[in-house]
């Protein structure tokens, strides 16, 4: 038997076909038992009772309304398909339904956060690994090995901040978001890293006076 979900959505839009919830003798356990047997009319009555509370629980967890509506649909579809799993001895119907709703909502939030975290890690990895490219851009006419040594002298977090801000094209606010770090901390790391690079390049230029012109221009 096909799911009655589409029919219920259509009826909600037209205002037709909404049977009165809570008719005599139609308690929730009895309705759920009939739903487990594939009774679409029983599902209609059950829907009228639980749809609002389900959406309310989901909406408190999933802040985006469109996603909350999607999760609500998933929960109601799960109730239609899994009504036979309900056991009266384990509690009342509505708390059982709302527990499913809360679990589904939390799963949606976790999935969304996991996607954000994955994108952030990929962005950081893409702009922190190619140190050779960073060195070439910093020292277009200078000794690349020297620049690489200077970069290696920085801390990992300083390298990440400088690579993302100066060679990845990100603003410091975007760097802070990518690294999951406060903006003030990113600014401090970037400033300290640039100071360390400047000092290292200046010191190297003084030790090698025959070729430091480019470095002197870059470290002023």
XYZ file of C-alpha atoms in Angstrom:
220
model
C 0.000 0.000 0.000
C 1.361 3.407 -0.863
C 2.115 5.956 1.845
C -0.752 8.363 2.605
C 1.683 11.196 3.189
C 1.157 12.947 -0.153
C -2.587 12.694 0.266
C -2.393 14.196 3.756
C -0.298 17.122 2.498
C -2.807 17.736 -0.297
C -5.710 17.613 2.125
C -3.983 20.087 4.419
C -3.652 22.538 1.544
C -7.288 22.263 0.444
C -8.800 21.956 3.918
C -10.659 18.804 2.855
C -10.474 15.257 4.079
C -9.378 16.080 7.651
C -11.284 13.666 9.877
C -12.023 14.741 13.424
C -9.193 13.702 15.750
C -9.903 11.901 18.964
C -13.243 10.365 17.941
C -14.855 8.137 20.617
C -13.004 4.867 20.954
C -10.127 6.141 18.851
C -7.412 6.574 21.479
C -3.863 6.899 20.221
C -2.828 3.298 20.996
C -5.853 2.017 19.062
C -5.152 4.381 16.171
C -1.493 3.366 16.062
C -2.469 -0.298 16.064
C -4.717 0.300 13.050
C -1.943 2.284 11.338
C 0.343 -0.721 11.836
C -2.253 -2.747 9.907
C -2.112 -0.265 7.022
C -5.275 1.691 7.803
C -4.874 5.047 6.051
C -7.973 6.547 7.680
C -6.483 5.773 11.088
C -3.242 7.402 10.006
C -5.229 10.491 9.013
C -6.684 10.774 12.507
C -3.308 10.103 14.102
C -1.720 12.703 11.851
C -4.155 15.367 13.054
C -3.103 14.710 16.644
C 0.678 14.363 16.334
C 1.724 16.562 13.386
C 1.673 19.812 15.378
C 3.613 18.511 18.399
C 6.129 16.788 16.123
C 6.799 19.986 14.205
C 7.112 21.913 17.475
C 9.802 19.560 18.804
C 11.689 19.516 15.522
C 11.517 23.290 15.093
C 13.143 23.867 18.475
C 16.152 21.806 17.365
C 16.311 22.570 13.633
C 16.241 26.353 13.353
C 15.693 26.477 9.600
C 11.951 26.180 8.975
C 12.245 24.443 5.593
C 14.527 21.785 7.058
C 12.252 21.437 10.080
C 9.351 20.723 7.722
C 11.442 18.094 5.922
C 12.342 16.391 9.200
C 8.690 16.480 10.291
C 7.744 14.728 7.062
C 10.432 12.107 7.691
C 9.141 11.502 11.218
C 5.518 11.098 10.134
C 6.574 8.771 7.353
C 8.581 6.759 9.883
C 5.493 6.491 12.103
C 3.448 5.263 9.138
C 6.029 2.648 8.237
C 7.097 1.660 11.747
C 3.904 1.826 13.794
C 4.212 -1.878 14.562
C 7.351 -1.156 16.612
C 5.345 0.641 19.290
C 4.995 -1.279 22.561
C 2.305 0.053 24.965
C 4.157 -1.315 27.995
C 7.069 1.045 27.274
C 5.054 4.250 27.502
C 2.366 6.359 25.893
C 2.126 6.986 22.172
C 2.809 10.710 22.047
C 6.065 10.621 24.072
C 7.202 7.730 21.861
C 6.473 9.757 18.727
C 8.165 12.888 20.094
C 11.249 10.897 21.056
C 11.544 9.794 17.438
C 11.047 13.401 16.319
C 13.771 14.714 18.622
C 16.206 12.011 17.509
C 15.584 12.794 13.849
C 16.035 16.520 14.464
C 19.324 16.011 16.285
C 20.538 13.750 13.483
C 19.781 16.489 10.937
C 21.683 19.127 12.940
C 24.662 16.814 13.414
C 24.735 15.978 9.715
C 24.687 19.667 8.796
C 27.468 20.471 11.267
C 29.541 17.540 10.002
C 29.248 18.900 6.460
C 30.399 22.357 7.610
C 33.332 20.861 9.521
C 34.323 18.751 6.523
C 34.289 21.759 4.202
C 36.350 23.729 6.700
C 38.975 20.996 7.018
C 39.223 20.657 3.251
C 39.651 24.407 2.828
C 42.357 24.559 5.476
C 44.165 21.559 4.017
C 44.016 22.991 0.517
C 45.751 26.197 1.570
C 48.196 24.981 4.213
C 49.924 22.068 2.500
C 51.546 23.647 -0.587
C 54.343 25.515 1.210
C 56.512 25.463 -1.933
C 53.897 27.562 -3.756
C 53.671 29.964 -0.846
C 57.445 30.424 -0.834
C 57.559 31.083 -4.576
C 54.981 33.867 -4.312
C 56.635 35.474 -1.287
C 60.137 35.433 -2.803
C 59.624 35.794 -6.540
C 63.245 36.906 -7.061
C 64.826 35.640 -3.881
C 66.143 32.433 -2.434
C 63.143 30.060 -2.103
C 64.912 27.830 0.353
C 65.408 30.778 2.678
C 61.702 31.581 2.604
C 60.833 27.941 3.254
C 63.156 27.934 6.252
C 61.466 31.059 7.562
C 58.051 29.464 7.153
C 59.219 26.332 8.953
C 60.324 28.470 11.887
C 56.745 29.642 12.389
C 54.280 27.713 14.476
C 51.714 25.602 12.660
C 48.890 27.991 13.546
C 50.930 30.987 12.321
C 51.613 29.233 8.998
C 47.932 28.440 8.574
C 46.825 31.996 9.290
C 49.401 33.538 6.924
C 48.793 31.009 4.151
C 45.021 31.508 4.221
C 45.121 35.295 4.578
C 47.935 36.241 2.194
C 48.075 33.406 -0.292
C 44.586 31.931 -0.118
C 42.892 35.284 -0.618
C 40.744 35.066 2.514
C 39.928 37.981 4.791
C 40.944 37.604 8.417
C 37.291 37.159 9.365
C 37.037 34.290 6.853
C 40.283 32.782 8.171
C 38.829 32.868 11.673
C 35.709 31.042 10.438
C 37.717 28.431 8.518
C 39.971 27.683 11.473
C 37.195 27.898 14.048
C 39.267 30.488 15.938
C 38.339 33.921 17.368
C 39.128 36.812 15.032
C 41.398 38.492 17.565
C 43.478 35.316 17.871
C 43.852 35.073 14.084
C 45.002 38.689 13.891
C 47.564 38.102 16.640
C 48.890 34.915 15.009
C 49.203 36.600 11.630
C 50.968 39.663 13.028
C 53.371 37.596 15.131
C 54.120 35.287 12.199
C 54.885 38.181 9.843
C 57.159 39.771 12.459
C 59.068 36.523 12.833
C 59.438 36.173 9.061
C 60.574 39.781 8.743
C 63.181 39.335 11.474
C 64.456 36.073 9.972
C 64.711 37.544 6.457
C 66.427 40.671 7.740
C 68.944 38.645 9.706
C 69.672 36.435 6.686
C 70.087 39.497 4.455
C 72.672 40.929 6.827
C 74.606 37.663 6.735
C 74.574 37.624 2.907
C 75.144 41.268 1.804
C 75.797 40.292 -1.782
C 72.170 39.508 -2.626
C 69.761 41.069 -0.149
C 68.189 43.882 -2.153
C 64.916 42.074 -2.792
C 64.724 40.985 0.805
C 65.371 44.482 2.090
C 62.522 45.791 -0.049
C 60.199 43.044 1.175
C 60.978 43.350 4.884
C 60.660 47.120 5.252
